PDB file of C-alpha atoms and ligand atoms in Angstrom:
ATOM      1  CA  MET A   1      98.216 -12.534  27.490  1.00 46.00           C
ATOM      2  CA  ARG A   2      96.919 -12.100  23.977  1.00 56.00           C
ATOM      3  CA  GLU A   3      93.311 -13.002  24.534  1.00 58.00           C
ATOM      4  CA  ASP A   4      91.589  -9.908  23.178  1.00 77.00           C
ATOM      5  CA  PRO A   5      90.364 -10.283  19.615  1.00 88.00           C
ATOM      6  CA  PRO A   6      92.733  -8.532  17.211  1.00 90.00           C
ATOM      7  CA  SER A   7      91.784  -5.032  16.092  1.00 94.00           C
ATOM      8  CA  LYS A   8      90.490  -4.428  12.571  1.00 96.00           C
ATOM      9  CA  VAL A   9      93.841  -3.022  11.495  1.00 96.00           C
ATOM     10  CA  LEU A  10      95.749  -5.973  12.927  1.00 96.00           C
ATOM     11  CA  SER A  11      93.369  -8.455  11.294  1.00 96.00           C
ATOM     12  CA  TYR A  12      93.876  -6.643   7.984  1.00 98.00           C
ATOM     13  CA  ILE A  13      97.678  -6.822   8.308  1.00 97.00           C
ATOM     14  CA  ARG A  14      97.580 -10.459   9.343  1.00 97.00           C
ATOM     15  CA  GLU A  15      95.336 -11.538   6.464  1.00 97.00           C
ATOM     16  CA  LEU A  16      97.378  -9.660   3.913  1.00 98.00           C
ATOM     17  CA  TYR A  17     100.918 -10.282   5.104  1.00 98.00           C
ATOM     18  CA  ALA A  18     101.060 -13.053   7.658  1.00 98.00           C
ATOM     19  CA  PRO A  19      98.648 -15.895   6.973  1.00 98.00           C
ATOM     20  CA  GLU A  20      99.301 -18.930   9.128  1.00 98.00           C
ATOM     21  CA  ASP A  21      99.589 -22.441   7.755  1.00 98.00           C
ATOM     22  CA  ALA A  22      97.985 -25.461   9.468  1.00 98.00           C
ATOM     23  CA  LEU A  23     100.969 -26.031  11.790  1.00 98.00           C
ATOM     24  CA  LEU A  24     101.037 -22.463  13.128  1.00 98.00           C
ATOM     25  CA  GLN A  25      97.252 -22.577  13.568  1.00 98.00           C
ATOM     26  CA  ARG A  26      97.593 -25.836  15.470  1.00 98.00           C
ATOM     27  CA  ILE A  27     100.181 -24.299  17.817  1.00 98.00           C
ATOM     28  CA  ASN A  28      97.862 -21.362  18.520  1.00 98.00           C
ATOM     29  CA  ALA A  29      95.036 -23.792  19.289  1.00 98.00           C
ATOM     30  CA  VAL A  30      97.225 -25.799  21.674  1.00 98.00           C
ATOM     31  CA  LEU A  31      98.347 -22.633  23.480  1.00 98.00           C
ATOM     32  CA  LYS A  32      94.724 -21.613  23.857  1.00 97.00           C
ATOM     33  CA  THR A  33      93.835 -24.928  25.504  1.00 98.00           C
ATOM     34  CA  ILE A  34      96.643 -24.507  28.064  1.00 97.00           C
ATOM     35  CA  ASN A  35      95.827 -20.810  28.542  1.00 97.00           C
ATOM     36  CA  MET A  36      99.335 -19.702  27.545  1.00 98.00           C
ATOM     37  CA  GLN A  37      98.736 -17.367  24.623  1.00 97.00           C
ATOM     38  CA  ILE A  38     101.962 -15.420  25.044  1.00 98.00           C
ATOM     39  CA  GLN A  39     103.504 -16.226  21.672  1.00 98.00           C
ATOM     40  CA  VAL A  40     104.405 -13.436  19.251  1.00 98.00           C
ATOM     41  CA  GLY A  41     101.733 -12.363  16.777  1.00 98.00           C
ATOM     42  CA  PRO A  42     101.897 -13.584  13.158  1.00 98.00           C
ATOM     43  CA  GLU A  43     102.865 -10.095  11.941  1.00 98.00           C
ATOM     44  CA  GLU A  44     105.771 -10.176  14.410  1.00 98.00           C
ATOM     45  CA  GLY A  45     106.771 -13.613  13.138  1.00 98.00           C
ATOM     46  CA  ARG A  46     106.761 -12.230   9.615  1.00 98.00           C
ATOM     47  CA  PHE A  47     108.765  -9.203  10.773  1.00 98.00           C
ATOM     48  CA  LEU A  48     111.377 -11.514  12.335  1.00 98.00           C
ATOM     49  CA  GLN A  49     111.655 -13.353   8.999  1.00 98.00           C
ATOM     50  CA  LEU A  50     112.156 -10.062   7.205  1.00 98.00           C
ATOM     51  CA  LEU A  51     114.891  -9.046   9.645  1.00 98.00           C
ATOM     52  CA  ILE A  52     116.593 -12.431   9.184  1.00 98.00           C
ATOM     53  CA  ARG A  53     116.720 -11.945   5.415  1.00 98.00           C
ATOM     54  CA  MET A  54     117.739  -8.289   5.633  1.00 96.00           C
ATOM     55  CA  ALA A  55     120.701  -9.022   7.897  1.00 96.00           C
ATOM     56  CA  GLY A  56     121.776 -12.256   6.155  1.00 97.00           C
ATOM     57  CA  VAL A  57     121.204 -14.219   9.342  1.00 98.00           C
ATOM     58  CA  LYS A  58     122.270 -17.896   9.403  1.00 98.00           C
ATOM     59  CA  LYS A  59     122.740 -18.720  13.089  1.00 98.00           C
ATOM     60  CA  ILE A  60     120.107 -17.763  15.647  1.00 99.00           C
ATOM     61  CA  ILE A  61     119.764 -18.160  19.395  1.00 99.00           C
ATOM     62  CA  GLU A  62     116.236 -17.870  20.784  1.00 99.00           C
ATOM     63  CA  ILE A  63     115.659 -17.561  24.518  1.00 99.00           C
ATOM     64  CA  GLY A  64     112.148 -18.732  25.446  1.00 99.00           C
ATOM     65  CA  THR A  65     110.632 -21.369  23.121  1.00 99.00           C
ATOM     66  CA  LEU A  66     107.180 -21.948  24.618  1.00 98.00           C
ATOM     67  CA  ALA A  67     105.494 -24.189  21.999  1.00 98.00           C
ATOM     68  CA  GLY A  68     107.824 -23.215  19.162  1.00 98.00           C
ATOM     69  CA  TYR A  69     105.594 -20.680  17.410  1.00 98.00           C
ATOM     70  CA  SER A  70     108.200 -17.914  17.014  1.00 99.00           C
ATOM     71  CA  THR A  71     110.913 -20.548  16.448  1.00 99.00           C
ATOM     72  CA  ILE A  72     109.070 -21.909  13.408  1.00 99.00           C
ATOM     73  CA  TRP A  73     108.512 -18.456  11.934  1.00 99.00           C
ATOM     74  CA  MET A  74     112.237 -17.742  12.261  1.00 99.00           C
ATOM     75  CA  ALA A  75     113.368 -21.177  11.023  1.00 99.00           C
ATOM     76  CA  ARG A  76     111.273 -20.655   7.896  1.00 98.00           C
ATOM     77  CA  GLY A  77     113.016 -17.334   7.285  1.00 98.00           C
ATOM     78  CA  LEU A  78     116.484 -18.894   7.372  1.00 98.00           C
ATOM     79  CA  PRO A  79     118.444 -20.009   4.316  1.00 98.00           C
ATOM     80  CA  GLU A  80     118.766 -23.794   3.692  1.00 98.00           C
ATOM     81  CA  ASP A  81     121.893 -24.103   5.819  1.00 98.00           C
ATOM     82  CA  GLY A  82     120.624 -21.835   8.599  1.00 98.00           C
ATOM     83  CA  THR A  83     120.227 -23.029  12.188  1.00 98.00           C
ATOM     84  CA  ILE A  84     118.379 -21.921  15.282  1.00 98.00           C
ATOM     85  CA  ILE A  85     119.060 -23.040  18.841  1.00 99.00           C
ATOM     86  CA  THR A  86     116.094 -22.386  21.091  1.00 99.00           C
ATOM     87  CA  LEU A  87     116.237 -22.468  24.904  1.00 99.00           C
ATOM     88  CA  GLU A  88     113.364 -23.511  27.156  1.00 99.00           C
ATOM     89  CA  ALA A  89     113.314 -24.218  30.895  1.00 98.00           C
ATOM     90  CA  GLU A  90     109.794 -25.631  31.306  1.00 98.00           C
ATOM     91  CA  PRO A  91     109.688 -29.360  30.415  1.00 98.00           C
ATOM     92  CA  LYS A  92     106.006 -29.257  29.414  1.00 98.00           C
ATOM     93  CA  HIS A  93     106.669 -26.431  26.965  1.00 98.00           C
ATOM     94  CA  ALA A  94     109.773 -28.174  25.625  1.00 98.00           C
ATOM     95  CA  ALA A  95     107.775 -31.358  25.011  1.00 98.00           C
ATOM     96  CA  LEU A  96     105.110 -29.469  23.075  1.00 98.00           C
ATOM     97  CA  ALA A  97     107.726 -27.616  21.049  1.00 98.00           C
ATOM     98  CA  ARG A  98     109.448 -30.891  20.143  1.00 98.00           C
ATOM     99  CA  GLU A  99     106.176 -32.230  18.707  1.00 98.00           C
ATOM    100  CA  HIS A 100     105.761 -29.095  16.639  1.00 98.00           C
ATOM    101  CA  PHE A 101     109.351 -29.142  15.375  1.00 99.00           C
ATOM    102  CA  ALA A 102     108.913 -32.803  14.349  1.00 98.00           C
ATOM    103  CA  ALA A 103     105.906 -31.737  12.271  1.00 98.00           C
ATOM    104  CA  CYS A 104     107.692 -28.755  10.724  1.00 98.00           C
ATOM    105  CA  GLU A 105     109.086 -29.061   7.175  1.00 98.00           C
ATOM    106  CA  VAL A 106     112.266 -27.224   8.245  1.00 98.00           C
ATOM    107  CA  GLY A 107     112.459 -28.856  11.685  1.00 98.00           C
ATOM    108  CA  GLU A 108     115.992 -30.075  10.975  1.00 98.00           C
ATOM    109  CA  ARG A 109     117.188 -26.470  11.268  1.00 98.00           C
ATOM    110  CA  ILE A 110     115.994 -26.308  14.880  1.00 99.00           C
ATOM    111  CA  THR A 111     117.771 -27.528  18.043  1.00 98.00           C
ATOM    112  CA  LEU A 112     115.932 -27.279  21.337  1.00 99.00           C
ATOM    113  CA  LYS A 113     118.018 -27.077  24.493  1.00 98.00           C
ATOM    114  CA  GLU A 114     116.005 -27.794  27.603  1.00 98.00           C
ATOM    115  CA  GLY A 115     117.057 -26.107  30.846  1.00 98.00           C
ATOM    116  CA  LYS A 116     117.528 -22.665  32.331  1.00 98.00           C
ATOM    117  CA  ALA A 117     118.693 -20.282  29.646  1.00 98.00           C
ATOM    118  CA  ALA A 118     121.569 -19.022  31.813  1.00 98.00           C
ATOM    119  CA  ASP A 119     122.961 -22.575  32.047  1.00 98.00           C
ATOM    120  CA  SER A 120     122.525 -23.275  28.339  1.00 98.00           C
ATOM    121  CA  LEU A 121     124.133 -19.970  27.422  1.00 98.00           C
ATOM    122  CA  ARG A 122     127.118 -20.785  29.632  1.00 98.00           C
ATOM    123  CA  GLU A 123     127.551 -23.986  27.625  1.00 98.00           C
ATOM    124  CA  LEU A 124     127.062 -22.159  24.331  1.00 98.00           C
ATOM    125  CA  ASP A 125     129.523 -19.383  25.193  1.00 98.00           C
ATOM    126  CA  GLY A 126     132.156 -19.240  22.445  1.00 95.00           C
ATOM    127  CA  THR A 127     130.269 -21.504  19.990  1.00 97.00           C
ATOM    128  CA  GLY A 128     129.368 -18.520  17.831  1.00 95.00           C
ATOM    129  CA  PRO A 129     129.598 -15.944  16.627  1.00 98.00           C
ATOM    130  CA  TYR A 130     125.846 -15.895  16.160  1.00 98.00           C
ATOM    131  CA  ASP A 131     124.008 -13.606  13.739  1.00 98.00           C
ATOM    132  CA  MET A 132     120.895 -13.014  15.810  1.00 98.00           C
ATOM    133  CA  ILE A 133     119.490 -13.429  19.289  1.00 98.00           C
ATOM    134  CA  PHE A 134     115.771 -13.254  20.052  1.00 99.00           C
ATOM    135  CA  ILE A 135     115.197 -12.660  23.765  1.00 99.00           C
ATOM    136  CA  ASP A 136     111.711 -13.619  24.951  1.00 98.00           C
ATOM    137  CA  ALA A 137     111.978 -15.495  28.279  1.00 98.00           C
ATOM    138  CA  ASP A 138     112.059 -14.396  31.945  1.00 98.00           C
ATOM    139  CA  LYS A 139     112.174 -10.625  32.045  1.00 98.00           C
ATOM    140  CA  ILE A 140     114.616 -10.405  34.977  1.00 98.00           C
ATOM    141  CA  GLY A 141     117.154 -12.226  32.821  1.00 98.00           C
ATOM    142  CA  TYR A 142     117.159  -9.692  29.979  1.00 98.00           C
ATOM    143  CA  THR A 143     120.334  -7.774  30.890  1.00 98.00           C
ATOM    144  CA  HIS A 144     122.191 -11.007  31.515  1.00 98.00           C
ATOM    145  CA  TYR A 145     121.089 -12.252  28.080  1.00 98.00           C
ATOM    146  CA  LEU A 146     122.245  -8.952  26.611  1.00 98.00           C
ATOM    147  CA  ASP A 147     125.684  -9.404  28.223  1.00 98.00           C
ATOM    148  CA  TRP A 148     125.890 -12.802  26.534  1.00 98.00           C
ATOM    149  CA  ALA A 149     124.738 -11.357  23.218  1.00 98.00           C
ATOM    150  CA  GLU A 150     127.351  -8.608  23.315  1.00 97.00           C
ATOM    151  CA  LYS A 151     130.012 -11.286  23.598  1.00 98.00           C
ATOM    152  CA  ASN A 152     128.593 -13.791  21.160  1.00 98.00           C
ATOM    153  CA  ILE A 153     126.750 -11.877  18.404  1.00 97.00           C
ATOM    154  CA  ARG A 154     128.832 -10.726  15.454  1.00 97.00           C
ATOM    155  CA  LYS A 155     129.256  -7.060  14.587  1.00 95.00           C
ATOM    156  CA  GLY A 156     126.248  -6.097  12.497  1.00 95.00           C
ATOM    157  CA  GLY A 157     124.326  -8.972  14.064  1.00 97.00           C
ATOM    158  CA  LEU A 158     120.802  -8.564  15.355  1.00 98.00           C
ATOM    159  CA  ILE A 159     119.553  -8.347  18.907  1.00 98.00           C
ATOM    160  CA  VAL A 160     115.773  -8.464  19.302  1.00 98.00           C
ATOM    161  CA  GLY A 161     113.966  -8.288  22.631  1.00 98.00           C
ATOM    162  CA  ASP A 162     110.236  -8.936  23.014  1.00 98.00           C
ATOM    163  CA  ASN A 163     108.072  -7.335  25.717  1.00 98.00           C
ATOM    164  CA  THR A 164     110.261  -4.275  26.089  1.00 98.00           C
ATOM    165  CA  PHE A 165     107.214  -2.294  27.291  1.00 98.00           C
ATOM    166  CA  LEU A 166     107.131  -4.777  30.173  1.00 98.00           C
ATOM    167  CA  PHE A 167     103.336  -5.004  30.065  1.00 97.00           C
ATOM    168  CA  GLY A 168     102.869  -1.245  30.204  1.00 97.00           C
ATOM    169  CA  SER A 169     105.386  -0.705  33.001  1.00 98.00           C
ATOM    170  CA  ALA A 170     108.647   0.203  31.245  1.00 98.00           C
ATOM    171  CA  TYR A 171     107.627   3.814  30.586  1.00 98.00           C
ATOM    172  CA  GLU A 172     106.042   4.396  34.012  1.00 98.00           C
ATOM    173  CA  ASP A 173     107.907   5.799  37.039  1.00 97.00           C
ATOM    174  CA  ALA A 174     107.259   2.582  38.907  1.00 97.00           C
ATOM    175  CA  PRO A 175     106.061  -0.909  37.938  1.00 97.00           C
ATOM    176  CA  LEU A 176     102.339  -1.491  37.571  1.00 96.00           C
ATOM    177  CA  ASP A 177     100.608  -4.184  39.622  1.00 95.00           C
ATOM    178  CA  GLY A 178     101.794  -7.666  38.727  1.00 95.00           C
ATOM    179  CA  VAL A 179     105.267  -6.524  37.618  1.00 97.00           C
ATOM    180  CA  SER A 180     108.139  -6.789  40.103  1.00 98.00           C
ATOM    181  CA  LEU A 181     110.458  -3.894  40.880  1.00 98.00           C
ATOM    182  CA  GLU A 182     113.376  -6.055  39.816  1.00 98.00           C
ATOM    183  CA  ALA A 183     111.826  -6.829  36.420  1.00 98.00           C
ATOM    184  CA  TRP A 184     111.061  -3.114  35.958  1.00 98.00           C
ATOM    185  CA  GLN A 185     114.647  -2.127  36.811  1.00 98.00           C
ATOM    186  CA  VAL A 186     116.075  -4.790  34.513  1.00 98.00           C
ATOM    187  CA  MET A 187     113.869  -3.878  31.541  1.00 98.00           C
ATOM    188  CA  ARG A 188     114.559  -0.149  31.981  1.00 98.00           C
ATOM    189  CA  ARG A 189     118.276  -0.904  31.966  1.00 98.00           C
ATOM    190  CA  PHE A 190     117.913  -3.269  28.981  1.00 98.00           C
ATOM    191  CA  ASN A 191     116.145  -0.555  26.989  1.00 98.00           C
ATOM    192  CA  GLU A 192     118.690   2.121  27.978  1.00 98.00           C
ATOM    193  CA  ARG A 193     121.531  -0.132  26.914  1.00 98.00           C
ATOM    194  CA  LEU A 194     119.887  -0.983  23.605  1.00 98.00           C
ATOM    195  CA  ALA A 195     119.249   2.716  22.949  1.00 98.00           C
ATOM    196  CA  ASP A 196     122.955   3.557  23.412  1.00 97.00           C
ATOM    197  CA  ARG A 197     123.989   4.878  20.006  1.00 95.00           C
ATOM    198  CA  SER A 198     127.675   4.250  20.692  1.00 95.00           C
ATOM    199  CA  ASN A 199     126.950   0.508  20.710  1.00 96.00           C
ATOM    200  CA  TYR A 200     123.845   0.000  18.612  1.00 97.00           C
ATOM    201  CA  LEU A 201     121.811   1.178  15.690  1.00 97.00           C
ATOM    202  CA  SER A 202     118.476   0.467  17.264  1.00 97.00           C
ATOM    203  CA  VAL A 203     114.856   1.327  17.830  1.00 98.00           C
ATOM    204  CA  MET A 204     111.859   0.062  19.718  1.00 98.00           C
ATOM    205  CA  ILE A 205     108.892  -0.969  17.582  1.00 98.00           C
ATOM    206  CA  PRO A 206     105.576  -0.130  19.261  1.00 97.00           C
ATOM    207  CA  THR A 207     104.009  -3.577  18.971  1.00 96.00           C
ATOM    208  CA  LYS A 208     101.443  -4.421  21.609  1.00 93.00           C
ATOM    209  CA  GLU A 209     104.217  -5.540  23.970  1.00 96.00           C
ATOM    210  CA  GLY A 210     107.092  -3.504  22.549  1.00 98.00           C
ATOM    211  CA  MET A 211     109.938  -5.013  20.558  1.00 98.00           C
ATOM    212  CA  GLY A 212     113.483  -3.681  20.794  1.00 98.00           C
ATOM    213  CA  VAL A 213     115.499  -4.186  17.603  1.00 98.00           C
ATOM    214  CA  ALA A 214     119.213  -3.458  17.403  1.00 98.00           C
ATOM    215  CA  ILE A 215     122.221  -4.194  15.306  1.00 97.00           C
ATOM    216  CA  ARG A 216     125.567  -4.217  17.004  1.00 90.00           C
ATOM    217  CA  ALA A 217     127.337  -1.250  15.533  1.00 86.00           C
ATOM    218  CA  SER A 218     130.627  -1.676  13.779  1.00 78.00           C
ATOM    219  CA  ASP A 219     133.153   1.124  14.325  1.00 68.00           C
ATOM    220  CA  ALA A 220     132.080   2.673  11.019  1.00 59.00           C
ATOM    221  CA  GLN A 221     128.479   2.870  12.172  1.00 66.00           C
ATOM    222  CA  LYS A 222     129.285   4.557  15.453  1.00 68.00           C
ATOM    223  CA  THR A 223     128.844   7.973  13.887  1.00 58.00           C
ATOM    224  CA  LEU A 224     125.231   7.240  12.929  1.00 68.00           C
TER     225      LEU A 224
HETATM  226  N1  SAH B 301     109.105 -17.082  21.958  1.00 93.17           N
HETATM  227  C1  SAH B 301     107.834 -17.763  22.197  1.00 93.17           C
HETATM  228  C2  SAH B 301     107.204 -17.298  23.504  1.00 93.17           C
HETATM  229  C3  SAH B 301     108.066 -17.508  24.711  1.00 93.17           C
HETATM  230  S1  SAH B 301     107.152 -17.315  26.215  1.00 93.17           S
HETATM  231  C4  SAH B 301     106.888 -17.428  21.044  1.00 93.17           C
HETATM  232  O1  SAH B 301     106.765 -16.238  20.728  1.00 93.17           O
HETATM  233  O2  SAH B 301     106.285 -18.344  20.471  1.00 93.17           O
HETATM  234  C5  SAH B 301     108.450 -17.405  27.383  1.00 93.17           C
HETATM  235  C6  SAH B 301     109.021 -18.819  27.585  1.00 93.17           C
HETATM  236  O3  SAH B 301     110.232 -18.659  28.332  1.00 93.17           O
HETATM  237  C7  SAH B 301     108.127 -19.742  28.417  1.00 93.17           C
HETATM  238  O4  SAH B 301     107.905 -20.948  27.725  1.00 93.17           O
HETATM  239  C8  SAH B 301     108.915 -19.991  29.689  1.00 93.17           C
HETATM  240  O5  SAH B 301     108.773 -21.310  30.206  1.00 93.17           O
HETATM  241  C9  SAH B 301     110.346 -19.761  29.207  1.00 93.17           C
HETATM  242  N2  SAH B 301     111.290 -19.379  30.266  1.00 93.17           N
HETATM  243  C10 SAH B 301     111.057 -18.590  31.347  1.00 93.17           C
HETATM  244  N3  SAH B 301     112.177 -18.448  32.072  1.00 93.17           N
HETATM  245  C11 SAH B 301     113.143 -19.149  31.433  1.00 93.17           C
HETATM  246  C12 SAH B 301     114.510 -19.382  31.702  1.00 93.17           C
HETATM  247  N4  SAH B 301     115.119 -18.873  32.764  1.00 93.17           N
HETATM  248  N5  SAH B 301     115.204 -20.134  30.825  1.00 93.17           N
HETATM  249  C13 SAH B 301     114.600 -20.670  29.726  1.00 93.17           C
HETATM  250  N6  SAH B 301     113.312 -20.489  29.447  1.00 93.17           N
HETATM  251  C14 SAH B 301     112.579 -19.742  30.283  1.00 93.17           C
HETATM  252  C1  DHB B 302     104.176 -12.850  28.846  1.00 93.17           C
HETATM  253  C2  DHB B 302     105.408 -13.197  28.319  1.00 93.17           C
HETATM  254  C3  DHB B 302     105.707 -12.890  27.013  1.00 93.17           C
HETATM  255  O1  DHB B 302     106.903 -13.191  26.462  1.00 93.17           O
HETATM  256  C4  DHB B 302     104.760 -12.240  26.208  1.00 93.17           C
HETATM  257  O2  DHB B 302     105.097 -11.936  24.934  1.00 93.17           O
HETATM  258  C5  DHB B 302     103.535 -11.887  26.730  1.00 93.17           C
HETATM  259  C6  DHB B 302     103.238 -12.214  28.058  1.00 93.17           C
HETATM  260  C7  DHB B 302     103.863 -13.171  30.250  1.00 93.17           C
HETATM  261  O3  DHB B 302     104.756 -13.697  30.931  1.00 93.17           O
HETATM  262  O4  DHB B 302     102.742 -12.907  30.670  1.00 93.17           O
HETATM  263 MG1   MG B 303     107.172 -12.301  24.530  1.00 93.17          MG
END
């Protein structure tokens, strides 16, 4: 949970580079009232926008909508004809997100699919290729979502995974309290796969929660 006040350096970055408009502020306030402050930070939202522009992204899949905070950052980074499909299993979160998308000036770019991500992805299989996937839902699903991404994201497309530190557990020999062994095994495997230079040009950004960023290598990039 992101309850601690931001550090001085983070506040400085946020004020300079990632100011939030009224809608994003409203979403933060709503998440505070329901004690679910697990959205990305504004600087991460801005970073996702930058990635979208750098890679010429037009079609995005997001796994894990919550109240739509990261979705709106990404939708705003898209070109006019860009689209984002966001997947959410929890009806209460989906309902909140829908309200926020209705209030968003680029809401027409966003489609919310309610239901378990694995089911939605099965339906979406073959509807790509997509340019980007942002994985930010149940941690035990991460390798499954990566399997889907490998099939459905174009060469040179972006794969981004949030929480790749797994709340401080990923780089420990065993999961810390509150993290299951299965989640630990899955996230370790996810990170090892993303770090495989024969498949990806990739790195992990040391955000508070860790963010894995990869582009699917084309054959020409495999020597990098
Ligand atoms: N990306 C959001 C935060 C997502 S939090 C942001 O940064 O603003 C993770 C969300 O994933 C929660 O809303 C949770 O309900 C949802 N979730 C968990 N397991 C899921 C699953 N199997 N399928 C779809 N959504 C899931
Ligand atoms: C949790 C989930 C997230 O995606 C996140 O960024 C932070 C916390 C959680 O489940 O606690
Ligand atoms: Mg997250």
